[in-house]
């Protein structure tokens, strides 16, 4: 293989050895063979990793390769390749310095060309960027100019609108301010001055100067308000008001006052220009306490107000009212004194009338005609006495002197007394009367039993009075509710009487009101009963209602609240009963009454059976007696069809003898049949409606009657000596006759002083009791009692002294008891009440 010299020169650099022979000439001149190549290479220094052995092996095996070596100090690179189809090796000898130079040249040329292209590209890009930046800035400037123009236009528009709105608001505020100023001026037209005060700082600002003070604070002046107020007080406020004025204006007192009120004020007297004027200082919180986080008032508005004319007018009215009140109180005292005197003056002769009439009726030798006249006298006298009591009650109510007592009382006993009286009136007039109970009603309550009884008697009395013969009057007593130791009871009283028109109903509780003036003559009506009843009900925090129709009757509903009682009866060993061991038989034709008896007796643990006729009752008693298991108690209704209560009792006694107690139940007065019933075997009587306590009491009473050793001996008043202090000869004579009915001796003293002398002149124990009239000349009964109690005699503190007086007011009773009297009996004195009182007070 040969290579032209041009190619060789253009590709390689000639390299000569030390002998002047070039390795490339050896290889490329055609003279090169393998041996020459290897010989020449033996003189070369191979680089690390290359060796001649490797080259020989490659040639022998026909492998290609590349080696680097140093020949004659020149770095050479030999590359060899086998030629396909021959045993030739194509070799390339490359001098590395030439390659490096050519590469450097090519690299430099390439770098230069790349740099020039880069610079040109950069220049073009820069120009393009500059053009784009310029265009962008121009566009931006145009956009900014456009937006600026639009913004300026919008801002100008908004500013114009805002100015117009602000101008309108300013005009409205100015208008509103002018209106407020005019309103404030109008509202503050009576203010002498107005100030704004900072309570925490103790400073103030004057908004309106004082119109009645010269050289005072001007509008806009700032000041220390306590100093100014102290100066103002010293120069203007009257001395008697000055201390309270300064206490009122203290910051703490202002805050305390404004906690509860929106405005606080203090009225006082000032002295200016030679005259006294009433003035008022007022404080109002700028913000109310509830509107602040700390709930304190820190700033207030203060003003001085001329209130002279208003105050003097109010004082004149107050003086006039005080004078009117004093006159009314004086008139009321005069009326009370008059009524008290009239009560005394009327009751004194009434005492004689009723007393003498009782004596006459007690004489068995008088004729029937005289007895009839006496009974009519007694009825008229009692009616007159009732009118007097109504007038006195009305007077006490109007003067506010009626007192509601809170005392424990027996409800069954109260109802028994009412029913006994009303049933008697009903029977005399031919009217059916019935009293029913509904619910759990206790035996004892705390309240004013006298007024409750009077309320019921007033309403029931009218019901009987205005109901014709054959009519019906009923009273339903209901337990309504109880709470916190209080029990509410409802009394419903219904009648079938003449009734009232709807137009009159609103006036029924007015004093002296009558639907028909002729009723006074027909019924003896004063027109005071219902007003008194209503007032009593309301004094007990109760309520009364009425429904009525002309010709259809009336219904009164009274609701009162009483205090529940923890009454515990003191029992002796003989009184101990065991209700749960008792069996009771109730014989009554009224099924409702039987059910009520079961409920009432069941409440105390009694076993109760009931039948509705006398025949059934007798058969039930016979069966139990045959089993030797008699009833513990038998309750028999008096009025029954067929066998009545008396006849039924007589038949029962034939079966069980006299061991089992039998009690008659009745709504009627049993006086007329009492002896007949007792002869038939009845032990005692119980008024309807039935109460468990009443049954137990009567049950014990029945046993006492059967066993006389349990009966309490009655006090014998025979031979007693009493001192009677009475200034009215007629009354004294009558009282001596009344006392003589029980063989009591009486010595008379014409007044309190004589009574004191008579008591003092006799030894202790000479008199067993003293009956003392309250109103007497020289010394009244109260003073005489005090003097007697103050003596040193042995019985001065223990001798019973009983007041006999026409003074029926509650306070009169209290004065009597406070003076040392043991009891108070109102005239006219009932003989039975007098004897019972003496029996309870005298111990023998």
CSV table of C-alpha atoms in Angstrom, one decimal, residues 24 43 49 54 122 134 222 224 268 351 383 385 392 425 436 467 586-587 656 694 720 758 762 797-798:
chain,number,residue,atom,x,y,z
A,24,UNK,CA,6.4,7.3,9.3
A,43,UNK,CA,13.5,1.8,20.3
A,49,UNK,CA,-0.4,0.2,29.9
A,54,UNK,CA,0.9,-6.5,22.9
A,122,UNK,CA,-27.2,38.2,21.0
A,134,UNK,CA,-39.7,49.8,23.9
A,222,UNK,CA,-64.1,74.3,82.5
A,224,UNK,CA,-63.4,71.7,89.3
A,268,UNK,CA,-83.5,72.2,98.5
A,351,UNK,CA,-129.2,43.6,128.4
A,383,UNK,CA,-132.8,40.9,115.7
A,385,UNK,CA,-128.8,43.1,118.5
A,392,UNK,CA,-120.3,47.9,114.6
A,425,UNK,CA,-133.9,27.9,111.1
A,436,UNK,CA,-121.7,18.0,102.3
A,467,UNK,CA,-136.0,30.8,100.2
A,586,UNK,CA,-123.1,3.1,109.0
A,587,UNK,CA,-126.9,3.0,108.5
A,656,UNK,CA,-126.6,-6.5,121.3
A,694,UNK,CA,-116.0,14.2,116.0
A,720,UNK,CA,-120.9,31.2,145.7
A,758,UNK,CA,-115.5,46.5,149.2
A,762,UNK,CA,-112.9,41.9,153.3
A,797,UNK,CA,-103.7,37.8,141.6
A,798,UNK,CA,-105.9,34.7,141.5
